[in-house]
Coordinates of C-alpha atoms in Angstrom, one line a residue:
M1 CA 86.9 87.4 99.8
E2 CA 90.3 88.9 100.3
A3 CA 92.4 89.0 97.1
P4 CA 95.2 86.4 97.4
I5 CA 97.9 88.8 96.2
A6 CA 98.9 92.3 97.2
V7 CA 101.1 93.8 94.5
A8 CA 103.4 96.5 95.9
V9 CA 104.6 98.8 93.2
V10 CA 107.5 101.1 94.2
S11 CA 107.7 104.3 92.2
W12 CA 110.0 107.2 91.9
N13 CA 109.6 109.9 89.2
R14 CA 108.6 107.5 86.4
R15 CA 105.0 108.4 85.9
G16 CA 104.7 106.9 82.4
D17 CA 106.1 103.5 83.5
L18 CA 103.9 103.6 86.6
A19 CA 100.8 104.1 84.5
R20 CA 101.6 101.2 82.3
A21 CA 102.3 99.0 85.3
L22 CA 98.9 99.8 86.8
E23 CA 97.1 99.4 83.5
A24 CA 98.5 95.9 83.2
L25 CA 97.3 95.0 86.7
H26 CA 93.7 96.3 86.3
A27 CA 92.2 93.1 84.8
D28 CA 93.6 90.9 87.6
Q29 CA 92.4 93.5 90.2
Q30 CA 88.9 93.5 88.8
A31 CA 88.8 89.7 88.8
G32 CA 89.7 89.7 92.5
L33 CA 93.1 88.1 92.0
C34 CA 95.1 91.0 93.4
E35 CA 94.9 94.3 95.1
A36 CA 97.3 97.0 93.9
W37 CA 99.4 99.2 96.1
V38 CA 101.7 102.0 95.1
V39 CA 104.4 103.5 97.4
D40 CA 105.5 106.8 95.9
N41 CA 109.0 107.6 97.1
A42 CA 108.7 111.4 97.1
S43 CA 108.3 111.8 93.3
S44 CA 108.3 115.3 91.9
D45 CA 106.7 114.5 88.5
G46 CA 103.1 114.3 89.6
S47 CA 102.9 110.6 90.0
P48 CA 100.7 110.6 93.1
A49 CA 98.2 112.9 91.5
M50 CA 98.1 110.7 88.4
V51 CA 97.4 107.6 90.5
R52 CA 94.6 109.3 92.4
E53 CA 93.0 110.6 89.2
R54 CA 93.4 107.7 86.8
F55 CA 93.6 104.7 89.2
P56 CA 91.2 105.2 92.2
W57 CA 91.2 101.5 92.9
V58 CA 94.9 101.6 93.9
H59 CA 96.0 101.9 97.5
L60 CA 98.4 104.9 97.4
I61 CA 101.1 105.5 100.1
E62 CA 102.9 108.8 99.7
S63 CA 106.3 109.0 101.4
D64 CA 107.9 112.3 102.3
E65 CA 111.3 110.7 101.5
N66 CA 112.8 108.2 99.1
L67 CA 112.6 105.0 101.2
G68 CA 114.3 102.8 98.7
Y69 CA 112.8 99.6 97.5
G70 CA 112.8 97.2 100.5
R71 CA 111.4 99.7 103.0
A72 CA 108.7 100.7 100.6
V73 CA 107.6 97.1 100.1
N74 CA 107.7 96.5 103.9
L75 CA 105.2 99.3 104.3
V76 CA 102.7 97.5 102.0
A77 CA 103.3 94.2 103.9
E78 CA 102.4 96.0 107.2
R79 CA 99.2 97.5 105.8
S80 CA 97.9 94.6 103.6
E81 CA 96.7 91.1 104.6
S82 CA 96.8 89.0 101.4
P83 CA 98.5 85.7 101.8
W84 CA 100.9 86.5 99.0
L85 CA 102.9 89.7 98.5
A86 CA 104.3 90.8 95.1
P87 CA 107.1 93.4 95.2
A88 CA 107.2 95.2 91.8
N89 CA 109.3 97.7 90.1
Q90 CA 107.4 100.6 88.5
D91 CA 108.8 99.5 85.1
T92 CA 107.2 96.1 85.1
M93 CA 104.1 95.0 83.2
V94 CA 102.3 91.8 84.2
W95 CA 101.1 89.8 81.1
P96 CA 97.7 88.2 81.1
G97 CA 97.6 85.0 83.1
A98 CA 101.0 85.6 84.8
L99 CA 99.7 86.2 88.3
R100 CA 97.4 83.2 88.1
Q101 CA 100.3 81.0 86.9
M102 CA 102.6 82.2 89.6
L103 CA 100.0 81.6 92.3
A104 CA 99.4 78.0 91.0
T105 CA 103.1 77.3 91.1
G106 CA 103.3 78.7 94.7
H107 CA 100.5 76.4 95.8
A108 CA 102.1 73.4 94.0
H109 CA 105.4 74.0 95.9
P110 CA 104.5 74.5 99.6
G111 CA 108.2 74.7 100.5
A112 CA 108.7 77.7 98.1
A113 CA 108.9 81.1 99.8
A114 CA 108.8 82.9 96.4
V115 CA 108.0 82.4 92.7
A116 CA 110.0 84.3 90.1
P117 CA 108.5 85.0 86.7
R118 CA 110.2 85.2 83.3
L119 CA 111.2 88.8 82.9
V120 CA 110.7 89.8 79.2
L121 CA 112.6 92.8 77.8
A122 CA 111.3 95.3 75.3
D123 CA 112.8 93.4 72.4
G124 CA 111.0 90.2 73.4
S125 CA 114.1 88.5 74.8
T126 CA 114.3 86.9 78.3
Q127 CA 116.2 88.9 80.8
H128 CA 118.7 86.9 82.8
S129 CA 117.1 87.2 86.2
V130 CA 118.1 84.2 88.2
H131 CA 121.5 83.8 89.9
P132 CA 123.6 81.6 92.2
F133 CA 124.6 82.8 95.7
P134 CA 128.2 84.2 95.5
T135 CA 130.7 81.8 97.0
V136 CA 134.4 81.4 96.6
G137 CA 134.0 78.1 94.8
L138 CA 131.5 79.5 92.3
T139 CA 133.8 82.6 91.7
L140 CA 136.8 80.3 91.0
S141 CA 134.8 78.1 88.6
Y142 CA 133.4 81.0 86.7
N143 CA 136.7 82.8 86.3
L144 CA 138.4 79.6 85.3
G145 CA 135.8 79.1 82.6
L146 CA 134.6 75.7 83.8
H147 CA 131.1 76.5 82.6
R148 CA 132.4 76.8 79.1
V149 CA 133.8 73.3 79.3
S150 CA 130.5 71.8 80.5
G151 CA 127.2 73.4 79.6
R152 CA 125.5 71.4 82.4
I153 CA 127.6 73.3 85.0
G154 CA 126.6 76.7 83.5
D155 CA 122.9 75.7 83.5
R156 CA 123.0 74.2 87.0
L157 CA 124.6 77.4 88.3
C158 CA 122.1 79.7 86.4
L159 CA 125.0 81.5 84.7
E160 CA 124.0 84.1 82.0
G161 CA 124.1 82.6 78.5
H162 CA 124.4 79.1 79.9
W163 CA 121.0 78.3 81.5
D164 CA 117.7 77.2 80.0
P165 CA 115.1 80.0 80.6
D166 CA 112.3 77.7 79.4
R167 CA 112.6 75.1 82.2
R168 CA 110.8 75.5 85.5
R169 CA 113.2 74.9 88.4
E170 CA 114.3 75.7 91.8
V171 CA 116.8 78.7 91.8
P172 CA 119.0 80.2 94.5
W173 CA 117.7 83.7 94.0
A174 CA 116.0 85.9 91.5
V175 CA 116.0 89.6 90.6
G176 CA 113.4 91.4 92.7
A177 CA 111.9 93.5 89.8
F178 CA 108.8 91.3 90.3
L179 CA 108.4 88.3 92.6
L180 CA 105.5 86.5 94.3
V181 CA 106.4 86.0 98.0
R182 CA 104.5 83.9 100.5
R183 CA 103.6 86.2 103.3
T184 CA 104.3 83.7 106.1
A185 CA 107.8 83.3 104.8
F186 CA 108.3 87.0 104.3
A187 CA 107.1 87.7 107.9
A188 CA 109.2 84.9 109.3
V189 CA 112.5 86.5 108.2
G190 CA 111.4 90.1 109.0
G191 CA 110.8 91.3 105.4
F192 CA 113.3 93.2 103.4
D193 CA 116.3 94.5 105.4
P194 CA 115.7 98.3 105.6
Q195 CA 119.5 98.8 105.5
Q196 CA 119.6 97.7 101.8
W197 CA 118.4 100.9 100.2
M198 CA 118.7 99.9 96.6
Y199 CA 120.4 96.8 95.1
A200 CA 121.1 93.5 96.8
E201 CA 117.8 93.6 98.7
D202 CA 116.5 90.7 96.6
L203 CA 119.7 88.8 97.1
D204 CA 119.6 89.4 100.9
L205 CA 115.9 88.4 101.2
A206 CA 116.6 85.2 99.3
W207 CA 119.6 84.4 101.4
R208 CA 117.7 84.8 104.6
L209 CA 114.8 82.7 103.3
R210 CA 117.3 80.0 102.3
Q211 CA 118.8 80.1 105.8
D212 CA 115.4 79.6 107.2
G213 CA 114.7 76.5 105.1
W214 CA 112.7 78.0 102.2
R215 CA 113.3 77.7 98.5
M216 CA 112.6 79.8 95.4
V217 CA 111.0 78.6 92.2
Y218 CA 111.4 80.0 88.7
E219 CA 108.2 79.9 86.6
P220 CA 108.9 80.4 82.9
D221 CA 105.2 80.4 81.9
A222 CA 104.5 83.5 83.9
W223 CA 105.6 86.5 81.7
V224 CA 106.3 89.9 83.1
G225 CA 107.6 92.8 80.9
H226 CA 110.5 94.8 82.3
V227 CA 112.0 98.0 81.1
H228 CA 115.4 97.1 82.6
E229 CA 117.2 99.7 84.8
S230 CA 114.8 102.6 84.1
A231 CA 114.8 103.8 87.7
T232 CA 118.4 102.9 88.6
R233 CA 119.9 104.6 85.5
Q234 CA 117.8 107.6 86.4
A235 CA 119.3 107.5 89.9
F236 CA 122.9 106.5 89.2
G237 CA 123.4 107.1 85.5
A238 CA 126.6 105.5 84.1
R239 CA 127.6 104.4 87.5
T240 CA 124.8 101.8 87.8
L241 CA 127.1 98.8 87.5
E242 CA 129.5 100.2 90.1
R243 CA 126.6 101.0 92.5
F244 CA 125.2 97.5 92.0
M245 CA 128.5 95.8 92.8
A246 CA 129.2 98.1 95.8
A247 CA 125.9 97.0 97.3
S248 CA 126.6 93.4 96.5
Y249 CA 130.0 93.4 98.1
D250 CA 128.6 95.3 101.1
W251 CA 126.0 92.6 101.5
M252 CA 128.6 89.9 101.2
A253 CA 130.7 91.4 103.9
S254 CA 127.7 91.7 106.2
R255 CA 126.3 88.2 105.7
R256 CA 129.3 86.1 104.6
G257 CA 132.1 87.8 106.5
A258 CA 135.1 89.9 105.3
A259 CA 137.4 87.0 104.7
V260 CA 135.0 85.4 102.1
T261 CA 134.3 88.8 100.6
F262 CA 138.1 89.5 100.2
M263 CA 138.6 86.2 98.5
V264 CA 135.7 86.6 96.1
A265 CA 136.7 90.2 95.2
T266 CA 140.3 89.2 94.7
V267 CA 139.4 86.3 92.3
N268 CA 136.9 88.4 90.5
L269 CA 139.4 91.3 90.1
C270 CA 142.1 89.0 88.8
G271 CA 139.6 87.3 86.4
A272 CA 138.3 90.6 85.0
G273 CA 141.8 92.0 84.7
A274 CA 142.9 89.0 82.8
R275 CA 140.0 89.2 80.4
L276 CA 140.6 92.9 79.8
A277 CA 144.3 92.2 79.1
L278 CA 143.5 89.5 76.6
A279 CA 140.9 91.7 74.9
S280 CA 143.4 94.5 74.6
L281 CA 145.8 92.1 72.8
R282 CA 143.2 90.9 70.3
P283 CA 143.2 93.1 67.2
D284 CA 139.5 92.3 66.6
S285 CA 138.2 93.6 70.0
D286 CA 136.3 96.8 69.9
A287 CA 136.5 99.8 72.2
P288 CA 133.0 99.4 73.8
A289 CA 133.7 95.8 74.7
R290 CA 137.0 96.8 76.3
E291 CA 135.3 99.6 78.2
E292 CA 132.7 97.2 79.5
L293 CA 135.5 94.9 80.8
A294 CA 137.2 97.9 82.3
R295 CA 134.0 98.8 84.2
W296 CA 134.0 95.3 85.7
V297 CA 137.6 95.7 86.8
R298 CA 136.8 99.0 88.5
A299 CA 133.7 97.5 90.2
H300 CA 135.6 94.5 91.6
R301 CA 138.5 96.8 92.6
G302 CA 136.0 99.0 94.5
G303 CA 134.7 95.9 96.3
L304 CA 138.2 94.9 97.3
R305 CA 139.1 98.4 98.5
A306 CA 135.9 98.5 100.6
V307 CA 136.9 95.3 102.4
L308 CA 140.5 96.5 103.0
G309 CA 139.5 100.1 103.8
P310 CA 140.1 101.8 107.1
R311 CA 136.7 100.9 108.5
R312 CA 137.4 97.2 108.2
G313 CA 141.2 97.3 108.9
S314 CA 143.8 95.0 107.6
L315 CA 143.2 91.4 106.4
R316 CA 144.6 90.1 109.7
D317 CA 142.0 92.1 111.6
M318 CA 139.0 91.1 109.5
G319 CA 137.9 88.3 111.7
A320 CA 137.6 90.6 114.7
Q321 CA 136.0 93.6 112.8
R322 CA 133.4 92.0 110.6
P323 CA 131.6 89.2 112.5
P324 CA 128.9 91.3 114.1
A325 CA 126.5 91.2 111.1
P326 CA 126.6 87.4 110.7
V327 CA 126.3 87.0 114.4
R328 CA 123.2 89.2 114.4
L329 CA 121.8 87.1 111.6
R330 CA 122.2 83.8 113.4
R331 CA 120.8 85.4 116.5
E332 CA 117.7 86.6 114.5
L333 CA 117.2 83.1 113.1
K334 CA 117.4 81.5 116.5
T335 CA 114.9 83.9 118.0
A336 CA 112.5 84.3 115.1
G337 CA 109.5 83.7 117.3
R338 CA 110.3 86.6 119.6
R339 CA 111.0 88.9 116.6
V340 CA 107.6 88.1 115.2
Q341 CA 106.0 88.8 118.5
R342 CA 107.3 92.4 118.3
Q343 CA 106.0 92.7 114.8
L344 CA 102.5 91.4 115.4
A345 CA 100.8 94.7 116.2
Q346 CA 102.7 96.5 113.4
R347 CA 101.5 93.7 111.0
H348 CA 97.8 94.0 111.8
F349 CA 97.4 97.3 113.6
P350 CA 100.4 99.6 112.8
D351 CA 99.0 102.3 115.1
D352 CA 98.8 100.1 118.2
K353 CA 101.9 97.9 118.7
A354 CA 100.9 97.4 122.4
R355 CA 97.8 95.4 121.4
T356 CA 99.5 92.1 121.4
A357 CA 101.1 92.3 124.9
P358 CA 97.7 91.4 126.6
K359 CA 97.5 88.3 124.5
F360 CA 100.7 87.0 125.9
A361 CA 99.6 88.1 129.4
L362 CA 96.4 86.2 129.0
I363 CA 98.4 83.0 128.4
D364 CA 100.5 83.7 131.4
T365 CA 97.5 84.3 133.6
A366 CA 96.0 81.0 132.5
F367 CA 99.1 79.2 133.6
E368 CA 99.4 81.1 136.9
R369 CA 95.9 80.3 137.9
F370 CA 95.2 76.9 136.4
A371 CA 98.5 75.3 135.5
P372 CA 97.4 73.5 132.3
R373 CA 99.7 70.8 131.2
S374 CA 98.9 70.9 127.5
L375 CA 97.9 73.6 124.9
V376 CA 96.4 73.8 121.5
D377 CA 96.7 77.0 119.5
L378 CA 94.1 77.3 116.7
G379 CA 95.1 79.4 113.6
G380 CA 98.2 80.7 115.2
V381 CA 100.3 80.9 112.0
W382 CA 98.6 83.7 110.0
A383 CA 100.8 86.8 110.4
V384 CA 102.1 85.7 113.8
E385 CA 104.2 82.6 112.9
G386 CA 103.4 80.6 116.0
A387 CA 104.4 83.4 118.4
Y388 CA 101.7 82.7 121.0
T389 CA 102.5 79.0 121.2
F390 CA 106.3 79.6 121.2
H391 CA 105.8 82.1 124.1
A392 CA 103.9 79.6 126.1
V393 CA 106.5 76.9 125.5
R394 CA 109.4 79.2 126.5
E395 CA 107.8 80.8 129.5
Q396 CA 105.6 78.1 131.0
P397 CA 106.1 74.5 132.2
L398 CA 104.1 72.8 129.4
E399 CA 104.2 69.1 128.7
A400 CA 102.7 69.3 125.2
A401 CA 101.9 72.0 122.8
T402 CA 100.2 71.8 119.4
L403 CA 99.9 74.5 116.7
V404 CA 97.0 73.9 114.2
D405 CA 96.7 75.9 111.0
E406 CA 96.4 75.2 107.3
L407 CA 99.3 77.7 106.8
V408 CA 101.9 75.6 108.6
H409 CA 105.0 75.6 106.4
P410 CA 108.4 73.9 106.5
G411 CA 110.3 76.8 108.1
L412 CA 107.8 77.0 110.9
E413 CA 107.9 73.2 111.3
R414 CA 111.6 73.3 111.9
R415 CA 111.4 76.1 114.5
A416 CA 108.5 74.3 116.2
A417 CA 110.4 71.1 116.3
R418 CA 113.4 72.8 118.0
L419 CA 111.0 73.9 120.8
G420 CA 109.2 70.6 121.0
V421 CA 106.0 72.0 119.5
R422 CA 103.8 69.7 117.4
T423 CA 102.4 71.2 114.2
V424 CA 99.3 70.0 112.4
R425 CA 98.7 71.4 108.9
G426 CA 95.0 71.6 108.2
N427 CA 91.7 73.4 108.7
F428 CA 90.9 73.5 112.4
G429 CA 87.2 73.5 111.5
N430 CA 87.5 70.0 110.1
R431 CA 86.5 67.2 112.5
D432 CA 89.2 64.9 111.2
V433 CA 91.8 67.5 112.1
Q434 CA 90.4 67.8 115.6
A435 CA 90.5 64.0 116.0
Q436 CA 94.1 64.0 114.9
V437 CA 95.1 66.7 117.4
G438 CA 93.4 65.0 120.4
P439 CA 92.6 66.6 123.8
A440 CA 94.3 69.6 125.4
E441 CA 93.7 71.3 128.8
L442 CA 94.1 74.9 127.4
V443 CA 92.7 76.0 124.0
L444 CA 93.5 79.3 122.4
F445 CA 90.9 80.9 120.2
Y446 CA 92.8 84.1 119.2
D447 CA 91.0 86.3 116.7
I448 CA 89.4 83.4 114.8
L449 CA 85.8 83.1 115.9
L450 CA 84.5 86.0 113.8
H451 CA 85.7 84.2 110.7
Q452 CA 84.2 80.8 111.2
V453 CA 81.2 79.4 109.2
G454 CA 80.4 75.7 108.8
P455 CA 81.2 75.1 111.6
D456 CA 80.0 78.4 113.0
W457 CA 81.8 80.2 115.8
D458 CA 79.8 78.6 118.6
E459 CA 80.1 75.1 117.1
L460 CA 83.9 75.6 116.9
L461 CA 84.0 76.4 120.6
A462 CA 81.9 73.4 121.4
G463 CA 84.0 71.0 119.4
W464 CA 87.4 72.1 120.7
S465 CA 86.5 72.7 124.3
K466 CA 85.1 69.3 125.2
T467 CA 88.2 68.1 127.0
A468 CA 89.6 71.5 127.9
R469 CA 89.8 72.8 131.5
V470 CA 90.6 76.4 130.4
V471 CA 89.7 78.4 127.2
A472 CA 91.3 81.7 126.2
V473 CA 89.4 83.9 123.7
T474 CA 90.4 87.2 122.1
C475 CA 87.8 88.7 119.8
P476 CA 86.4 91.9 118.4
V477 CA 83.1 92.1 120.3
F478 CA 80.0 93.7 118.8
R479 CA 78.3 96.4 120.8
G480 CA 74.9 95.7 119.2
E481 CA 72.0 94.0 120.8
R482 CA 72.4 90.6 119.1
T483 CA 74.9 88.6 117.1
L484 CA 74.8 89.2 113.4
R485 CA 75.9 87.1 110.4
L486 CA 77.6 89.9 108.6
P487 CA 77.4 88.8 104.9
D488 CA 73.6 88.7 105.3
L489 CA 73.5 92.4 105.7
P490 CA 73.1 94.8 102.8
R491 CA 76.5 95.8 101.3
D492 CA 76.5 99.4 102.7
E493 CA 75.7 98.2 106.2
Y494 CA 78.3 95.5 106.0
L495 CA 81.0 97.9 104.9
D496 CA 80.0 100.3 107.7
L497 CA 80.9 97.7 110.2
V498 CA 84.0 95.9 109.0
P499 CA 87.5 97.0 108.2
D500 CA 88.0 98.9 104.9
Q501 CA 89.6 96.2 102.8
D502 CA 89.4 95.0 99.2
N503 CA 88.1 91.6 100.2
H504 CA 85.2 93.2 102.0
R505 CA 84.4 95.7 99.3
L506 CA 84.2 92.9 96.6
L507 CA 82.4 90.3 98.7
H508 CA 78.8 91.1 97.8
A509 CA 79.5 91.1 94.1
R510 CA 80.1 87.3 94.3
L511 CA 78.5 86.0 97.5
D512 CA 77.1 82.9 95.9
E513 CA 79.9 82.2 93.5
Q514 CA 82.0 79.1 94.2
H515 CA 85.4 80.0 95.7
P516 CA 88.1 78.4 93.4
E517 CA 90.2 77.1 96.4
R518 CA 87.9 76.7 99.4
G519 CA 85.2 74.5 97.7
R520 CA 82.4 76.6 99.1
P521 CA 80.6 79.9 98.2
W522 CA 82.4 83.1 98.9
R523 CA 79.9 84.1 101.5
D524 CA 81.1 81.1 103.6
V525 CA 84.9 81.5 103.4
H526 CA 86.9 82.5 106.5
D527 CA 89.0 85.1 104.7
V528 CA 86.4 87.8 105.5
W529 CA 84.6 89.0 108.6
Q530 CA 81.6 86.7 109.0
W531 CA 80.2 87.5 112.5
A532 CA 79.5 90.4 114.8
I533 CA 79.5 88.5 118.1
T534 CA 78.1 90.1 121.2
D535 CA 79.6 89.8 124.7
H536 CA 76.3 88.3 126.0
D537 CA 76.2 85.6 123.3
L538 CA 79.8 84.7 123.7
R539 CA 79.5 84.3 127.5
A540 CA 76.2 82.4 127.1
A541 CA 77.8 80.0 124.6
M542 CA 80.6 79.2 127.0
G543 CA 78.1 78.8 129.8
R544 CA 76.2 76.2 127.9
L545 CA 79.5 74.3 127.4
G546 CA 80.1 74.2 131.2
F547 CA 82.5 77.1 131.6
E548 CA 82.5 80.2 133.8
L549 CA 84.2 83.5 133.3
A550 CA 87.6 83.7 135.0
M551 CA 88.9 86.9 133.6
F552 CA 87.7 89.7 131.2
E553 CA 89.4 92.7 129.8
N554 CA 87.9 95.3 127.4
R555 CA 90.7 97.3 125.8
G556 CA 88.5 99.8 123.9
P557 CA 87.7 100.1 120.3
F558 CA 89.0 97.4 118.0
A559 CA 91.3 98.7 115.3
G560 CA 89.4 102.0 115.2
L561 CA 86.0 100.4 114.5
E562 CA 83.2 102.2 116.3
R563 CA 80.9 99.2 116.8
F564 CA 83.5 96.7 118.1
D565 CA 85.6 96.4 121.3
D566 CA 88.9 94.6 121.6
C567 CA 88.1 92.0 124.3
N568 CA 90.1 89.2 126.0
Y569 CA 88.4 86.4 127.9
L570 CA 89.6 83.5 130.1
F571 CA 87.0 80.8 130.8
A572 CA 87.5 77.8 133.2
R573 CA 85.5 74.8 134.4
P574 CA 83.7 75.6 137.7
K575 CA 85.7 73.0 139.7
E576 CA 88.9 74.6 138.4
L577 CA 87.8 78.1 139.0
H578 CA 86.3 77.8 142.5
G579 CA 88.6 75.1 143.7
R580 CA 91.7 77.2 143.0
D581 CA 90.2 80.6 144.0
R582 CA 89.0 79.5 147.5

């Protein structure tokens, strides 16, 4: 079975830290809980060679340039398939049990896009890693010291020194040194913004997730060690604070607008200046403390200058000069389905982005030839976020559309509701789910048949096509003489046929063990390739169900596999097919 978590460690010239991070992950990797990825950002200290030599179980991506943090994590998201993604700094060390605890918390909170652990510093103290989103009201209350009057205010706003790090809670956003992120949520918002090279990428991701209806949960029982700022101080030295605040103000101007940024920077500058002035008047204040306050003054002054600089114009012109970024964000949120469509091939097949276009074309052909009035899309959430159903609803005169998947989440439900799409959260192999959905004239079986056991692929076809007039199937088709149940093959033969993934490499070591979440042996879970289905057997199965072939397309080898072709089928009832084609 596929490991539930893909840990994406981003590394740059910190070979020792990287080695410790990977050593800490090894036990969880061996247990099948995670797969480890390292993106090396053009290190010159021999880090890639060290990974290849000491950690052969790690997926290594070597970049020719320093991609920054977010773009590096996005690379892992494109190339991995685990339902959870864990962006990780090279200077983090996962404590035993932390990943399992974070995963349990994620499952217990289906509306949470991400789970943040307790970050533990070298001295054993808890790093302040959760924060509120910057607003004018928060900035005023902080600089007026309201959190000192009421401890409840400081705790509720997650302010440093005024919050309880031992309490599990929902938080606005958390430091991205280590997070566990639900892949469906990550894909829905387009991953990390590649424009955020370093700093504020975690703030930006959390903001966009919140705008899309998701939440973030802090889990204090999951401990992750953190050598704070090891990479950033290497990159920016004493200017780390200034670089952090510059990135934060730049983010604020892009997402919140220049007017809000101006007010926040002004209030912060006045507050920091007042604290520095008071400290200078106190005889007991020391020079380091005053210098720290002075750094904050410089950082906020830099943010204010950036807003008022020549690129942004005068305060009066801000409204005209800065809106494009927020406008683009709102446009992205309104058209999430189309954006995901463009990302589909990159997500599953990064070398063939054109692969998904025929799937949309197959839907359009079904409507052009047979005009179905209702549609059911089975398993259309994993990695594609309902893109096929949303395409059909936008482009075709549908009366009813239903999206069925156990991965349906609140953000998707809201987007579906806006388009009039019904969502059903459940396993489409379950008869009760099928009864709940009811009949449909067009059923989509897109890349799901090869995964289905109990019911098997042909039983799934039979159950869902009883009332259908048209059935669309996309599937890797086996070039062999007969259909094979793949896990029954010897391990070497199995691995020769299927994609090279951790879940496939580990399968035969635990075939008959009970899967902890699926309630069945690992050999029967749908997370791995289960079938090599031949063209002959697929057509024969549909023939027995009373369908004839209306259209067929072979697009060549499937994802580079020698024994499988990428095939698209359209089947229809004979009276539909011949009555309309005469």
